[in-house]
mmCIF file with all atom_site columns, C-alpha atoms in Angstrom:
data_model
loop_
_atom_site.group_PDB
_atom_site.id
_atom_site.type_symbol
_atom_site.label_atom_id
_atom_site.label_alt_id
_atom_site.label_comp_id
_atom_site.label_asym_id
_atom_site.label_entity_id
_atom_site.label_seq_id
_atom_site.pdbx_PDB_ins_code
_atom_site.Cartn_x
_atom_site.Cartn_y
_atom_site.Cartn_z
_atom_site.occupancy
_atom_site.B_iso_or_equiv
_atom_site.pdbx_formal_charge
_atom_site.auth_seq_id
_atom_site.auth_comp_id
_atom_site.auth_asym_id
_atom_site.auth_atom_id
_atom_site.pdbx_PDB_model_num
ATOM 1   C CA . ASP A 1 1   ? 11.007 -3.522  37.976 1.00 0.00 ? 288 ASP A CA 1
ATOM 2   C CA . GLY A 1 2   ? 13.921 -4.226  40.261 1.00 0.00 ? 289 GLY A CA 1
ATOM 3   C CA . GLY A 1 3   ? 17.333 -3.423  38.982 1.00 0.00 ? 290 GLY A CA 1
ATOM 4   C CA . ILE A 1 4   ? 20.356 -1.223  38.819 1.00 0.00 ? 291 ILE A CA 1
ATOM 5   C CA . THR A 1 5   ? 20.515 1.804   36.553 1.00 0.00 ? 292 THR A CA 1
ATOM 6   C CA . GLN A 1 6   ? 23.362 3.975   35.367 1.00 0.00 ? 293 GLN A CA 1
ATOM 7   C CA . SER A 1 7   ? 23.197 7.326   33.686 1.00 0.00 ? 294 SER A CA 1
ATOM 8   C CA . PRO A 1 8   ? 24.119 8.734   31.332 1.00 0.00 ? 295 PRO A CA 1
ATOM 9   C CA . LYS A 1 9   ? 24.846 5.959   28.862 1.00 0.00 ? 296 LYS A CA 1
ATOM 10  C CA . TYR A 1 10  ? 27.407 8.112   27.049 1.00 0.00 ? 297 TYR A CA 1
ATOM 11  C CA . LEU A 1 11  ? 29.336 11.005  28.554 1.00 0.00 ? 298 LEU A CA 1
ATOM 12  C CA . PHE A 1 12  ? 31.832 13.345  27.005 1.00 0.00 ? 299 PHE A CA 1
ATOM 13  C CA . ARG A 1 13  ? 34.233 15.343  29.098 1.00 0.00 ? 300 ARG A CA 1
ATOM 14  C CA . LYS A 1 14  ? 36.656 18.074  28.278 1.00 0.00 ? 301 LYS A CA 1
ATOM 15  C CA . GLU A 1 15  ? 40.073 17.882  29.815 1.00 0.00 ? 302 GLU A CA 1
ATOM 16  C CA . GLY A 1 16  ? 40.185 19.514  33.226 1.00 0.00 ? 303 GLY A CA 1
ATOM 17  C CA . GLN A 1 17  ? 36.497 18.933  33.997 1.00 0.00 ? 304 GLN A CA 1
ATOM 18  C CA . ASN A 1 18  ? 35.032 16.848  36.767 1.00 0.00 ? 305 ASN A CA 1
ATOM 19  C CA . VAL A 1 19  ? 32.097 14.641  35.801 1.00 0.00 ? 306 VAL A CA 1
ATOM 20  C CA . THR A 1 20  ? 29.730 12.555  37.911 1.00 0.00 ? 307 THR A CA 1
ATOM 21  C CA . LEU A 1 21  ? 28.337 9.187   36.890 1.00 0.00 ? 308 LEU A CA 1
ATOM 22  C CA . SER A 1 22  ? 25.078 8.123   38.464 1.00 0.00 ? 309 SER A CA 1
ATOM 23  C CA . CYS A 1 23  ? 24.304 4.655   39.839 1.00 0.00 ? 310 CYS A CA 1
ATOM 24  C CA . GLU A 1 24  ? 20.973 3.771   41.458 1.00 0.00 ? 311 GLU A CA 1
ATOM 25  C CA . GLN A 1 25  ? 19.593 0.416   42.624 1.00 0.00 ? 312 GLN A CA 1
ATOM 26  C CA . ASN A 1 26  ? 16.197 -0.623  43.949 1.00 0.00 ? 313 ASN A CA 1
ATOM 27  C CA . LEU A 1 27  ? 17.247 -4.146  44.894 1.00 0.00 ? 314 LEU A CA 1
ATOM 28  C CA . ASN A 1 28  ? 17.692 -3.217  48.559 1.00 0.00 ? 315 ASN A CA 1
ATOM 29  C CA . HIS A 1 29  ? 21.320 -4.308  48.307 1.00 0.00 ? 316 HIS A CA 1
ATOM 30  C CA . ASP A 1 30  ? 23.749 -3.169  50.966 1.00 0.00 ? 317 ASP A CA 1
ATOM 31  C CA . ALA A 1 31  ? 26.942 -3.292  48.920 1.00 0.00 ? 318 ALA A CA 1
ATOM 32  C CA . MET A 1 32  ? 27.729 -1.288  45.800 1.00 0.00 ? 319 MET A CA 1
ATOM 33  C CA . TYR A 1 33  ? 30.780 -1.218  43.556 1.00 0.00 ? 320 TYR A CA 1
ATOM 34  C CA . TRP A 1 34  ? 32.382 0.794   40.769 1.00 0.00 ? 321 TRP A CA 1
ATOM 35  C CA . TYR A 1 35  ? 34.558 -0.806  38.111 1.00 0.00 ? 322 TYR A CA 1
ATOM 36  C CA . ARG A 1 36  ? 36.478 0.505   35.154 1.00 0.00 ? 323 ARG A CA 1
ATOM 37  C CA . GLN A 1 37  ? 36.805 -1.553  31.978 1.00 0.00 ? 324 GLN A CA 1
ATOM 38  C CA . ASP A 1 38  ? 39.219 -0.714  29.171 1.00 0.00 ? 325 ASP A CA 1
ATOM 39  C CA . PRO A 1 39  ? 38.891 -2.286  25.679 1.00 0.00 ? 326 PRO A CA 1
ATOM 40  C CA . GLY A 1 40  ? 39.587 -5.999  25.723 1.00 0.00 ? 327 GLY A CA 1
ATOM 41  C CA . GLN A 1 41  ? 40.363 -5.893  29.421 1.00 0.00 ? 328 GLN A CA 1
ATOM 42  C CA . GLY A 1 42  ? 38.817 -7.157  32.586 1.00 0.00 ? 329 GLY A CA 1
ATOM 43  C CA . LEU A 1 43  ? 37.220 -5.162  35.354 1.00 0.00 ? 330 LEU A CA 1
ATOM 44  C CA . ARG A 1 44  ? 39.308 -3.099  37.720 1.00 0.00 ? 331 ARG A CA 1
ATOM 45  C CA . LEU A 1 45  ? 37.812 -2.076  41.039 1.00 0.00 ? 332 LEU A CA 1
ATOM 46  C CA . ILE A 1 46  ? 37.670 1.661   41.757 1.00 0.00 ? 333 ILE A CA 1
ATOM 47  C CA . TYR A 1 47  ? 35.633 1.945   44.979 1.00 0.00 ? 334 TYR A CA 1
ATOM 48  C CA . TYR A 1 48  ? 33.152 -0.111  46.931 1.00 0.00 ? 335 TYR A CA 1
ATOM 49  C CA . SER A 1 49  ? 30.753 0.469   49.803 1.00 0.00 ? 336 SER A CA 1
ATOM 50  C CA . GLN A 1 50  ? 29.122 -1.957  52.203 1.00 0.00 ? 337 GLN A CA 1
ATOM 51  C CA . ILE A 1 51  ? 27.032 0.517   54.145 1.00 0.00 ? 338 ILE A CA 1
ATOM 52  C CA . VAL A 1 52  ? 25.729 4.065   53.938 1.00 0.00 ? 339 VAL A CA 1
ATOM 53  C CA . ASN A 1 53  ? 28.318 6.748   54.682 1.00 0.00 ? 340 ASN A CA 1
ATOM 54  C CA . ASP A 1 54  ? 31.209 4.311   54.372 1.00 0.00 ? 341 ASP A CA 1
ATOM 55  C CA . PHE A 1 55  ? 33.306 3.258   51.382 1.00 0.00 ? 342 PHE A CA 1
ATOM 56  C CA . GLN A 1 56  ? 36.690 1.751   50.630 1.00 0.00 ? 343 GLN A CA 1
ATOM 57  C CA . LYS A 1 57  ? 39.260 2.310   47.904 1.00 0.00 ? 344 LYS A CA 1
ATOM 58  C CA . GLY A 1 58  ? 39.763 -0.369  45.299 1.00 0.00 ? 345 GLY A CA 1
ATOM 59  C CA . ASP A 1 59  ? 42.800 -1.013  43.145 1.00 0.00 ? 346 ASP A CA 1
ATOM 60  C CA . ILE A 1 60  ? 42.622 2.162   41.041 1.00 0.00 ? 347 ILE A CA 1
ATOM 61  C CA . ALA A 1 61  ? 40.969 4.830   43.237 1.00 0.00 ? 348 ALA A CA 1
ATOM 62  C CA . GLU A 1 62  ? 43.340 7.679   42.344 1.00 0.00 ? 349 GLU A CA 1
ATOM 63  C CA . GLY A 1 63  ? 41.540 10.444  40.458 1.00 0.00 ? 350 GLY A CA 1
ATOM 64  C CA . TYR A 1 64  ? 38.089 9.217   41.482 1.00 0.00 ? 351 TYR A CA 1
ATOM 65  C CA . SER A 1 65  ? 35.759 10.014  44.373 1.00 0.00 ? 352 SER A CA 1
ATOM 66  C CA . VAL A 1 66  ? 32.471 8.542   45.589 1.00 0.00 ? 353 VAL A CA 1
ATOM 67  C CA . SER A 1 67  ? 29.744 9.178   48.132 1.00 0.00 ? 354 SER A CA 1
ATOM 68  C CA . ARG A 1 68  ? 27.150 6.903   49.729 1.00 0.00 ? 355 ARG A CA 1
ATOM 69  C CA . GLU A 1 69  ? 24.542 9.151   51.336 1.00 0.00 ? 356 GLU A CA 1
ATOM 70  C CA . LYS A 1 70  ? 21.673 6.812   50.528 1.00 0.00 ? 357 LYS A CA 1
ATOM 71  C CA . LYS A 1 71  ? 21.515 3.029   50.346 1.00 0.00 ? 358 LYS A CA 1
ATOM 72  C CA . GLU A 1 72  ? 20.128 3.204   46.808 1.00 0.00 ? 359 GLU A CA 1
ATOM 73  C CA . SER A 1 73  ? 22.720 5.558   45.336 1.00 0.00 ? 360 SER A CA 1
ATOM 74  C CA . PHE A 1 74  ? 26.490 5.408   44.785 1.00 0.00 ? 361 PHE A CA 1
ATOM 75  C CA . PRO A 1 75  ? 27.639 8.202   42.433 1.00 0.00 ? 362 PRO A CA 1
ATOM 76  C CA . LEU A 1 76  ? 31.171 8.256   41.055 1.00 0.00 ? 363 LEU A CA 1
ATOM 77  C CA . THR A 1 77  ? 32.997 11.486  40.284 1.00 0.00 ? 364 THR A CA 1
ATOM 78  C CA . VAL A 1 78  ? 35.836 11.363  37.791 1.00 0.00 ? 365 VAL A CA 1
ATOM 79  C CA . THR A 1 79  ? 38.063 14.269  38.694 1.00 0.00 ? 366 THR A CA 1
ATOM 80  C CA . SER A 1 80  ? 40.532 16.202  36.583 1.00 0.00 ? 367 SER A CA 1
ATOM 81  C CA . ALA A 1 81  ? 43.267 14.358  38.469 1.00 0.00 ? 368 ALA A CA 1
ATOM 82  C CA . GLN A 1 82  ? 42.395 11.185  36.562 1.00 0.00 ? 369 GLN A CA 1
ATOM 83  C CA . LYS A 1 83  ? 44.807 11.426  33.637 1.00 0.00 ? 370 LYS A CA 1
ATOM 84  C CA . ASN A 1 84  ? 43.291 8.818   31.356 1.00 0.00 ? 371 ASN A CA 1
ATOM 85  C CA . PRO A 1 85  ? 39.579 8.581   32.160 1.00 0.00 ? 372 PRO A CA 1
ATOM 86  C CA . THR A 1 86  ? 38.306 7.366   28.784 1.00 0.00 ? 373 THR A CA 1
ATOM 87  C CA . ALA A 1 87  ? 36.773 3.977   29.567 1.00 0.00 ? 374 ALA A CA 1
ATOM 88  C CA . PHE A 1 88  ? 33.585 2.010   30.182 1.00 0.00 ? 375 PHE A CA 1
ATOM 89  C CA . TYR A 1 89  ? 32.387 2.355   33.778 1.00 0.00 ? 376 TYR A CA 1
ATOM 90  C CA . LEU A 1 90  ? 30.283 -0.329  35.433 1.00 0.00 ? 377 LEU A CA 1
ATOM 91  C CA . CYS A 1 91  ? 28.371 -0.101  38.667 1.00 0.00 ? 378 CYS A CA 1
ATOM 92  C CA . ALA A 1 92  ? 27.268 -3.205  40.546 1.00 0.00 ? 379 ALA A CA 1
ATOM 93  C CA . SER A 1 93  ? 25.471 -4.100  43.746 1.00 0.00 ? 380 SER A CA 1
ATOM 94  C CA . SER A 1 94  ? 25.157 -7.177  45.918 1.00 0.00 ? 381 SER A CA 1
ATOM 95  C CA . TYR A 1 95  ? 23.210 -8.504  48.858 1.00 0.00 ? 382 TYR A CA 1
ATOM 96  C CA . LEU A 1 96  ? 25.445 -9.162  51.857 1.00 0.00 ? 383 LEU A CA 1
ATOM 97  C CA . ALA A 1 97  ? 24.725 -12.823 52.527 1.00 0.00 ? 384 ALA A CA 1
ATOM 98  C CA . GLY A 1 98  ? 27.152 -12.987 55.437 1.00 0.00 ? 385 GLY A CA 1
ATOM 99  C CA . GLY A 1 99  ? 29.868 -15.047 53.802 1.00 0.00 ? 386 GLY A CA 1
ATOM 100 C CA . GLY A 1 100 ? 31.974 -12.057 52.821 1.00 0.00 ? 387 GLY A CA 1
ATOM 101 C CA . LEU A 1 101 ? 32.029 -9.835  49.759 1.00 0.00 ? 388 LEU A CA 1
ATOM 102 C CA . GLY A 1 102 ? 33.894 -12.508 47.835 1.00 0.00 ? 389 GLY A CA 1
ATOM 103 C CA . THR A 1 103 ? 30.957 -14.909 48.037 1.00 0.00 ? 390 THR A CA 1
ATOM 104 C CA . ASP A 1 104 ? 28.218 -12.488 47.008 1.00 0.00 ? 391 ASP A CA 1
ATOM 105 C CA . THR A 1 105 ? 26.721 -12.465 43.531 1.00 0.00 ? 392 THR A CA 1
ATOM 106 C CA . GLN A 1 106 ? 27.014 -9.079  41.890 1.00 0.00 ? 393 GLN A CA 1
ATOM 107 C CA . TYR A 1 107 ? 24.310 -7.449  39.785 1.00 0.00 ? 394 TYR A CA 1
ATOM 108 C CA . PHE A 1 108 ? 25.542 -4.995  37.186 1.00 0.00 ? 395 PHE A CA 1
ATOM 109 C CA . GLY A 1 109 ? 24.132 -1.883  35.602 1.00 0.00 ? 396 GLY A CA 1
ATOM 110 C CA . PRO A 1 110 ? 24.298 -1.266  31.836 1.00 0.00 ? 397 PRO A CA 1
ATOM 111 C CA . GLY A 1 111 ? 27.407 0.922   32.072 1.00 0.00 ? 398 GLY A CA 1
ATOM 112 C CA . THR A 1 112 ? 28.463 4.456   31.168 1.00 0.00 ? 399 THR A CA 1
ATOM 113 C CA . ARG A 1 113 ? 30.948 5.071   28.396 1.00 0.00 ? 400 ARG A CA 1
ATOM 114 C CA . LEU A 1 114 ? 33.078 8.110   29.193 1.00 0.00 ? 401 LEU A CA 1
ATOM 115 C CA . THR A 1 115 ? 35.127 9.807   26.490 1.00 0.00 ? 402 THR A CA 1
ATOM 116 C CA . VAL A 1 116 ? 37.533 12.658  27.060 1.00 0.00 ? 403 VAL A CA 1
ATOM 117 C CA . LEU A 1 117 ? 37.616 15.127  24.186 1.00 0.00 ? 404 LEU A CA 1
ATOM 118 C CA . SER B 2 1   ? 47.525 -11.384 45.293 1.00 0.00 ? 49  SER B CA 1
ATOM 119 C CA . GLN B 2 2   ? 44.552 -13.227 43.873 1.00 0.00 ? 50  GLN B CA 1
ATOM 120 C CA . GLN B 2 3   ? 44.001 -13.242 40.161 1.00 0.00 ? 51  GLN B CA 1
ATOM 121 C CA . GLY B 2 4   ? 41.636 -15.044 37.835 1.00 0.00 ? 52  GLY B CA 1
ATOM 122 C CA . GLU B 2 5   ? 42.894 -15.738 34.348 1.00 0.00 ? 53  GLU B CA 1
ATOM 123 C CA . GLU B 2 6   ? 40.781 -17.102 31.509 1.00 0.00 ? 54  GLU B CA 1
ATOM 124 C CA . ASP B 2 7   ? 42.026 -19.191 28.632 1.00 0.00 ? 55  ASP B CA 1
ATOM 125 C CA . PRO B 2 8   ? 41.751 -18.889 25.678 1.00 0.00 ? 56  PRO B CA 1
ATOM 126 C CA . GLN B 2 9   ? 41.510 -15.123 25.231 1.00 0.00 ? 57  GLN B CA 1
ATOM 127 C CA . ALA B 2 10  ? 39.299 -15.631 22.185 1.00 0.00 ? 58  ALA B CA 1
ATOM 128 C CA . LEU B 2 11  ? 37.362 -18.561 20.784 1.00 0.00 ? 59  LEU B CA 1
ATOM 129 C CA . SER B 2 12  ? 35.466 -18.890 17.519 1.00 0.00 ? 60  SER B CA 1
ATOM 130 C CA . ILE B 2 13  ? 33.156 -21.845 16.849 1.00 0.00 ? 61  ILE B CA 1
ATOM 131 C CA . GLN B 2 14  ? 30.283 -22.871 14.612 1.00 0.00 ? 62  GLN B CA 1
ATOM 132 C CA . GLU B 2 15  ? 26.720 -22.882 15.861 1.00 0.00 ? 63  GLU B CA 1
ATOM 133 C CA . GLY B 2 16  ? 25.866 -26.229 17.415 1.00 0.00 ? 64  GLY B CA 1
ATOM 134 C CA . GLU B 2 17  ? 29.407 -26.939 18.610 1.00 0.00 ? 65  GLU B CA 1
ATOM 135 C CA . ASN B 2 18  ? 30.436 -26.964 22.255 1.00 0.00 ? 66  ASN B CA 1
ATOM 136 C CA . ALA B 2 19  ? 32.532 -24.153 23.698 1.00 0.00 ? 67  ALA B CA 1
ATOM 137 C CA . THR B 2 20  ? 34.953 -24.690 26.557 1.00 0.00 ? 68  THR B CA 1
ATOM 138 C CA . MET B 2 21  ? 36.774 -21.944 28.406 1.00 0.00 ? 69  MET B CA 1
ATOM 139 C CA . ASN B 2 22  ? 39.028 -22.235 31.398 1.00 0.00 ? 70  ASN B CA 1
ATOM 140 C CA . CYS B 2 23  ? 39.909 -20.164 34.427 1.00 0.00 ? 71  CYS B CA 1
ATOM 141 C CA . SER B 2 24  ? 42.965 -20.479 36.640 1.00 0.00 ? 72  SER B CA 1
ATOM 142 C CA . TYR B 2 25  ? 43.510 -18.709 39.941 1.00 0.00 ? 73  TYR B CA 1
ATOM 143 C CA . LYS B 2 26  ? 46.341 -18.306 42.407 1.00 0.00 ? 74  LYS B CA 1
ATOM 144 C CA . THR B 2 27  ? 45.159 -18.691 45.994 1.00 0.00 ? 75  THR B CA 1
ATOM 145 C CA . SER B 2 28  ? 42.599 -20.954 47.634 1.00 0.00 ? 76  SER B CA 1
ATOM 146 C CA . ILE B 2 29  ? 38.948 -20.027 47.278 1.00 0.00 ? 77  ILE B CA 1
ATOM 147 C CA . ASN B 2 30  ? 35.579 -20.937 48.763 1.00 0.00 ? 78  ASN B CA 1
ATOM 148 C CA . ASN B 2 31  ? 33.662 -20.244 45.561 1.00 0.00 ? 79  ASN B CA 1
ATOM 149 C CA . LEU B 2 32  ? 34.132 -19.281 41.924 1.00 0.00 ? 80  LEU B CA 1
ATOM 150 C CA . GLN B 2 33  ? 31.655 -17.409 39.773 1.00 0.00 ? 81  GLN B CA 1
ATOM 151 C CA . TRP B 2 34  ? 31.170 -17.059 36.017 1.00 0.00 ? 82  TRP B CA 1
ATOM 152 C CA . TYR B 2 35  ? 29.686 -13.977 34.385 1.00 0.00 ? 83  TYR B CA 1
ATOM 153 C CA . ARG B 2 36  ? 28.753 -13.108 30.814 1.00 0.00 ? 84  ARG B CA 1
ATOM 154 C CA . GLN B 2 37  ? 29.014 -9.729  29.095 1.00 0.00 ? 85  GLN B CA 1
ATOM 155 C CA . ASN B 2 38  ? 27.405 -8.873  25.785 1.00 0.00 ? 86  ASN B CA 1
ATOM 156 C CA . SER B 2 39  ? 29.229 -6.194  23.829 1.00 0.00 ? 87  SER B CA 1
ATOM 157 C CA . GLY B 2 40  ? 28.757 -2.768  25.395 1.00 0.00 ? 88  GLY B CA 1
ATOM 158 C CA . ARG B 2 41  ? 26.593 -4.071  28.237 1.00 0.00 ? 89  ARG B CA 1
ATOM 159 C CA . GLY B 2 42  ? 26.918 -4.888  31.908 1.00 0.00 ? 90  GLY B CA 1
ATOM 160 C CA . LEU B 2 43  ? 27.872 -8.311  33.226 1.00 0.00 ? 91  LEU B CA 1
ATOM 161 C CA . VAL B 2 44  ? 25.282 -10.941 34.017 1.00 0.00 ? 92  VAL B CA 1
ATOM 162 C CA . HIS B 2 45  ? 25.864 -13.633 36.626 1.00 0.00 ? 93  HIS B CA 1
ATOM 163 C CA . LEU B 2 46  ? 25.719 -17.153 35.195 1.00 0.00 ? 94  LEU B CA 1
ATOM 164 C CA . ILE B 2 47  ? 26.657 -19.590 37.902 1.00 0.00 ? 95  ILE B CA 1
ATOM 165 C CA . LEU B 2 48  ? 28.430 -19.941 41.261 1.00 0.00 ? 96  LEU B CA 1
ATOM 166 C CA . ILE B 2 49  ? 30.274 -23.106 42.242 1.00 0.00 ? 97  ILE B CA 1
ATOM 167 C CA . ARG B 2 50  ? 31.454 -23.688 45.797 1.00 0.00 ? 98  ARG B CA 1
ATOM 168 C CA . SER B 2 51  ? 34.781 -25.222 46.741 1.00 0.00 ? 99  SER B CA 1
ATOM 169 C CA . ASN B 2 52  ? 33.107 -28.432 47.951 1.00 0.00 ? 100 ASN B CA 1
ATOM 170 C CA . GLU B 2 53  ? 31.423 -28.928 44.555 1.00 0.00 ? 101 GLU B CA 1
ATOM 171 C CA . ARG B 2 54  ? 33.192 -30.496 41.592 1.00 0.00 ? 102 ARG B CA 1
ATOM 172 C CA . GLU B 2 55  ? 30.549 -29.879 38.960 1.00 0.00 ? 103 GLU B CA 1
ATOM 173 C CA . LYS B 2 56  ? 27.432 -27.812 38.519 1.00 0.00 ? 104 LYS B CA 1
ATOM 174 C CA . HIS B 2 57  ? 24.889 -27.521 35.711 1.00 0.00 ? 105 HIS B CA 1
ATOM 175 C CA . SER B 2 58  ? 22.535 -24.771 34.621 1.00 0.00 ? 106 SER B CA 1
ATOM 176 C CA . GLY B 2 59  ? 20.678 -25.338 31.370 1.00 0.00 ? 107 GLY B CA 1
ATOM 177 C CA . ARG B 2 60  ? 23.320 -25.662 28.628 1.00 0.00 ? 108 ARG B CA 1
ATOM 178 C CA . LEU B 2 61  ? 26.080 -24.581 31.013 1.00 0.00 ? 109 LEU B CA 1
ATOM 179 C CA . ARG B 2 62  ? 28.341 -26.991 32.829 1.00 0.00 ? 110 ARG B CA 1
ATOM 180 C CA . VAL B 2 63  ? 30.948 -25.712 35.261 1.00 0.00 ? 111 VAL B CA 1
ATOM 181 C CA . THR B 2 64  ? 33.666 -27.781 36.877 1.00 0.00 ? 112 THR B CA 1
ATOM 182 C CA . LEU B 2 65  ? 36.032 -26.859 39.668 1.00 0.00 ? 113 LEU B CA 1
ATOM 183 C CA . ASP B 2 66  ? 39.311 -28.561 40.504 1.00 0.00 ? 114 ASP B CA 1
ATOM 184 C CA . THR B 2 67  ? 40.658 -26.970 43.670 1.00 0.00 ? 115 THR B CA 1
ATOM 185 C CA . SER B 2 68  ? 43.814 -29.100 43.594 1.00 0.00 ? 116 SER B CA 1
ATOM 186 C CA . LYS B 2 69  ? 44.738 -27.561 40.236 1.00 0.00 ? 117 LYS B CA 1
ATOM 187 C CA . LYS B 2 70  ? 43.230 -24.176 41.099 1.00 0.00 ? 118 LYS B CA 1
ATOM 188 C CA . SER B 2 71  ? 41.204 -24.191 37.913 1.00 0.00 ? 119 SER B CA 1
ATOM 189 C CA . SER B 2 72  ? 37.652 -24.144 36.622 1.00 0.00 ? 120 SER B CA 1
ATOM 190 C CA . SER B 2 73  ? 36.070 -24.711 33.246 1.00 0.00 ? 121 SER B CA 1
ATOM 191 C CA . LEU B 2 74  ? 32.862 -23.456 31.684 1.00 0.00 ? 122 LEU B CA 1
ATOM 192 C CA . LEU B 2 75  ? 31.298 -25.600 28.987 1.00 0.00 ? 123 LEU B CA 1
ATOM 193 C CA . ILE B 2 76  ? 28.488 -24.282 26.807 1.00 0.00 ? 124 ILE B CA 1
ATOM 194 C CA . THR B 2 77  ? 26.847 -27.112 24.898 1.00 0.00 ? 125 THR B CA 1
ATOM 195 C CA . ALA B 2 78  ? 25.093 -26.798 21.530 1.00 0.00 ? 126 ALA B CA 1
ATOM 196 C CA . SER B 2 79  ? 26.142 -23.175 21.186 1.00 0.00 ? 127 SER B CA 1
ATOM 197 C CA . ARG B 2 80  ? 23.953 -20.589 19.508 1.00 0.00 ? 128 ARG B CA 1
ATOM 198 C CA . ALA B 2 81  ? 24.772 -17.289 17.830 1.00 0.00 ? 129 ALA B CA 1
ATOM 199 C CA . ALA B 2 82  ? 23.173 -15.586 20.835 1.00 0.00 ? 130 ALA B CA 1
ATOM 200 C CA . ASP B 2 83  ? 25.915 -17.054 23.056 1.00 0.00 ? 131 ASP B CA 1
ATOM 201 C CA . THR B 2 84  ? 28.401 -14.661 21.414 1.00 0.00 ? 132 THR B CA 1
ATOM 202 C CA . ALA B 2 85  ? 29.763 -12.651 24.332 1.00 0.00 ? 133 ALA B CA 1
ATOM 203 C CA . SER B 2 86  ? 32.700 -12.332 26.693 1.00 0.00 ? 134 SER B CA 1
ATOM 204 C CA . TYR B 2 87  ? 32.817 -14.712 29.629 1.00 0.00 ? 135 TYR B CA 1
ATOM 205 C CA . PHE B 2 88  ? 34.563 -13.827 32.890 1.00 0.00 ? 136 PHE B CA 1
ATOM 206 C CA . CYS B 2 89  ? 35.456 -15.852 35.918 1.00 0.00 ? 137 CYS B CA 1
ATOM 207 C CA . ALA B 2 90  ? 35.518 -14.127 39.292 1.00 0.00 ? 138 ALA B CA 1
ATOM 208 C CA . VAL B 2 91  ? 37.199 -15.331 42.466 1.00 0.00 ? 139 VAL B CA 1
ATOM 209 C CA . PRO B 2 92  ? 37.364 -14.066 46.038 1.00 0.00 ? 140 PRO B CA 1
ATOM 210 C CA . ASN B 2 93  ? 40.338 -12.061 47.209 1.00 0.00 ? 141 ASN B CA 1
ATOM 211 C CA . SER B 2 94  ? 41.885 -12.054 50.666 1.00 0.00 ? 142 SER B CA 1
ATOM 212 C CA . GLY B 2 95  ? 39.892 -10.658 53.584 1.00 0.00 ? 143 GLY B CA 1
ATOM 213 C CA . ASN B 2 96  ? 36.426 -9.204  53.198 1.00 0.00 ? 144 ASN B CA 1
ATOM 214 C CA . THR B 2 97  ? 37.076 -7.663  49.788 1.00 0.00 ? 145 THR B CA 1
ATOM 215 C CA . PRO B 2 98  ? 35.150 -7.886  46.512 1.00 0.00 ? 146 PRO B CA 1
ATOM 216 C CA . LEU B 2 99  ? 35.541 -10.472 43.783 1.00 0.00 ? 147 LEU B CA 1
ATOM 217 C CA . VAL B 2 100 ? 38.492 -10.285 41.412 1.00 0.00 ? 148 VAL B CA 1
ATOM 218 C CA . PHE B 2 101 ? 37.545 -10.610 37.737 1.00 0.00 ? 149 PHE B CA 1
ATOM 219 C CA . GLY B 2 102 ? 39.714 -12.054 34.991 1.00 0.00 ? 150 GLY B CA 1
ATOM 220 C CA . LYS B 2 103 ? 40.191 -10.474 31.565 1.00 0.00 ? 151 LYS B CA 1
ATOM 221 C CA . GLY B 2 104 ? 37.635 -12.759 29.970 1.00 0.00 ? 152 GLY B CA 1
ATOM 222 C CA . THR B 2 105 ? 37.273 -15.096 27.014 1.00 0.00 ? 153 THR B CA 1
ATOM 223 C CA . ARG B 2 106 ? 35.651 -13.586 23.897 1.00 0.00 ? 154 ARG B CA 1
ATOM 224 C CA . LEU B 2 107 ? 33.410 -16.207 22.359 1.00 0.00 ? 155 LEU B CA 1
ATOM 225 C CA . SER B 2 108 ? 32.147 -15.855 18.805 1.00 0.00 ? 156 SER B CA 1
ATOM 226 C CA . VAL B 2 109 ? 29.513 -18.321 17.619 1.00 0.00 ? 157 VAL B CA 1
ATOM 227 C CA . ILE B 2 110 ? 29.129 -18.271 13.863 1.00 0.00 ? 158 ILE B CA 1
ATOM 228 C CA . ALA B 2 111 ? 25.756 -19.163 12.398 1.00 0.00 ? 159 ALA B CA 1
#
């Protein structure tokens, strides 16, 4: 089965803790993305990566960090610096068709719901 | 900066009726995409329409694009309860940056 997986599905964090959300894809996609979604809201871009060992900040990168050591994996760490981390986090990937990131179809994982206790 | 904005925010219809939702954007684009999200799930790509296309069909979906008005519409014909979901449009941003998603239209189809 080809696809994109996220784990865990639900995550609870105490204030002051760092937590890492996993995102793995076996679609052989070059680009990967992390989004945050708050209730009733759209998607806001946190980080994205077009190639291994390289990534760029999105619109709301503060308080988050990522790594891209393997093509298949793009984990997101929510640090204690993120003051309001409770949200639904979505990971996506896309094949770089050559027309730019804005023309590529994105494939999404099932999401991780993070709650701060 | 680029922004996609869907209208209406929420839509409730009876099963069998058609559902129409609209998307407006600010700056010129070369394509526009529509995605669907079931409650608590990830988004699923529905359709991509290029700037040189005015209309595109996929099953019960019909998408139009009017670049002069910077707007697109998604029509779902003969809706079913299973079509209940949020629908998002996504448009390119400036430079080689990812798509920008709107806030979505929440569609409820009542059986």
